């Protein structure tokens, strides 16, 4: 069964509004979660690393004030896309690393397809 | 230069064929390597980790050549259900243990 859930799976919003995406680890406590974005026919690009109880670490070129990340518990991280624009339309995927795992494998949520009109 | 490079394909093969994918990575300090599989409009799923000695899981065999910074995946006896995009993934230890994804290789298995 799924070890990471994501909600919603699909969202359509109007330009200028904000959208919150939730990512939950179901089988383990994840001190670290990751947020990715994937545009059509492209690979996953890491946006930020979400650390429980501390500020997220953003990748170069990702606006932290636009993509707000909160990791308030060991099983939940949220990504809020603020003032969304059509160019923010993408597939957003979260992942969690099992700290008890043998390697650095990450388990991915099912993704959220965001369409901004 | 991309950190992880893959031939995008597509590889079109008949059922039962053997197909091999290659991948190169640029950071010689990389520690962990994986192959993920991604179906259309779905999330990536871990297919297998890649170990230095090479490893096999059923019809899938992964190889790592650290000297050449090269990773391979061999699929034997291809099934229709193997059709997907195969992502070569490298864990970067510096900068916080991040996974770096290749753009993926498309496999289409046809009957």
PDB file of C-alpha atoms in Angstrom, chain A residues 10 34 36 38 41-46 49 57 59 91 93 97 103-111 113, chain B residues 31-32 34 36 38 40-46 49 51 87 91 93 95-99 101-104:
ATOM      1  CA  UNK A  10      -5.918  17.531  -8.896  1.00  0.00           C
ATOM      2  CA  UNK A  34      10.956  16.830  -0.413  1.00  0.00           C
ATOM      3  CA  UNK A  36       9.372  18.369  -6.616  1.00  0.00           C
ATOM      4  CA  UNK A  38       7.583  18.153 -13.066  1.00  0.00           C
ATOM      5  CA  UNK A  41       8.146  15.603 -20.844  1.00  0.00           C
ATOM      6  CA  UNK A  42      10.696  16.825 -18.310  1.00  0.00           C
ATOM      7  CA  UNK A  43      12.296  15.248 -15.298  1.00  0.00           C
ATOM      8  CA  UNK A  44      11.485  15.902 -11.697  1.00  0.00           C
ATOM      9  CA  UNK A  45      13.096  19.045 -10.371  1.00  0.00           C
ATOM     10  CA  UNK A  46      13.648  19.418  -6.656  1.00  0.00           C
ATOM     11  CA  UNK A  49      13.725  20.154   1.227  1.00  0.00           C
ATOM     12  CA  UNK A  57      15.795  24.646   2.234  1.00  0.00           C
ATOM     13  CA  UNK A  59      16.797  25.136  -4.430  1.00  0.00           C
ATOM     14  CA  UNK A  91       2.692  18.259 -11.512  1.00  0.00           C
ATOM     15  CA  UNK A  93       5.107  15.632  -6.147  1.00  0.00           C
ATOM     16  CA  UNK A  97      12.684   9.504   3.258  1.00  0.00           C
ATOM     17  CA  UNK A 103      19.709   3.663   1.789  1.00  0.00           C
ATOM     18  CA  UNK A 104      18.583   7.040   0.631  1.00  0.00           C
ATOM     19  CA  UNK A 105      15.451   5.841  -1.103  1.00  0.00           C
ATOM     20  CA  UNK A 106      12.560   8.235  -1.183  1.00  0.00           C
ATOM     21  CA  UNK A 107       8.923   7.254  -1.340  1.00  0.00           C
ATOM     22  CA  UNK A 108       6.785   9.464  -3.500  1.00  0.00           C
ATOM     23  CA  UNK A 109       3.261  10.658  -3.085  1.00  0.00           C
ATOM     24  CA  UNK A 110       0.858  10.257  -6.008  1.00  0.00           C
ATOM     25  CA  UNK A 111       1.313  13.883  -7.037  1.00  0.00           C
ATOM     26  CA  UNK A 113      -1.759  18.205 -10.847  1.00  0.00           C
TER      27      UNK A 113
ATOM     28  CA  UNK B  31      27.123   7.590  -3.091  1.00  0.00           C
ATOM     29  CA  UNK B  32      23.813   5.959  -3.900  1.00  0.00           C
ATOM     30  CA  UNK B  34      18.686   3.995  -8.118  1.00  0.00           C
ATOM     31  CA  UNK B  36      12.874   4.455 -10.658  1.00  0.00           C
ATOM     32  CA  UNK B  38       7.393   6.357 -13.820  1.00  0.00           C
ATOM     33  CA  UNK B  40       2.387   8.331 -17.558  1.00  0.00           C
ATOM     34  CA  UNK B  41       0.980  11.039 -15.253  1.00  0.00           C
ATOM     35  CA  UNK B  42       1.945   9.060 -12.151  1.00  0.00           C
ATOM     36  CA  UNK B  43       4.568   9.413  -9.457  1.00  0.00           C
ATOM     37  CA  UNK B  44       7.965   7.672  -9.716  1.00  0.00           C
ATOM     38  CA  UNK B  45       8.257   4.322  -8.006  1.00  0.00           C
ATOM     39  CA  UNK B  46      11.464   2.749  -6.873  1.00  0.00           C
ATOM     40  CA  UNK B  49      18.809   0.314  -5.914  1.00  0.00           C
ATOM     41  CA  UNK B  51      25.024  -1.632  -5.901  1.00  0.00           C
ATOM     42  CA  UNK B  87      14.542   7.259 -14.383  1.00  0.00           C
ATOM     43  CA  UNK B  91      21.884  10.635  -4.430  1.00  0.00           C
ATOM     44  CA  UNK B  93      25.531  13.634  -0.432  1.00  0.00           C
ATOM     45  CA  UNK B  95      24.080  19.891  -0.068  1.00  0.00           C
ATOM     46  CA  UNK B  96      21.788  17.707   1.982  1.00  0.00           C
ATOM     47  CA  UNK B  97      21.359  14.216   0.584  1.00  0.00           C
ATOM     48  CA  UNK B  98      19.282  15.102  -2.437  1.00  0.00           C
ATOM     49  CA  UNK B  99      18.131  12.867  -5.238  1.00  0.00           C
ATOM     50  CA  UNK B 101      16.910  12.660 -11.506  1.00  0.00           C
ATOM     51  CA  UNK B 102      17.783  11.986 -15.077  1.00  0.00           C
ATOM     52  CA  UNK B 103      15.220  13.002 -17.657  1.00  0.00           C
ATOM     53  CA  UNK B 104      14.225   9.393 -18.173  1.00  0.00           C
TER      54      UNK B 104
END
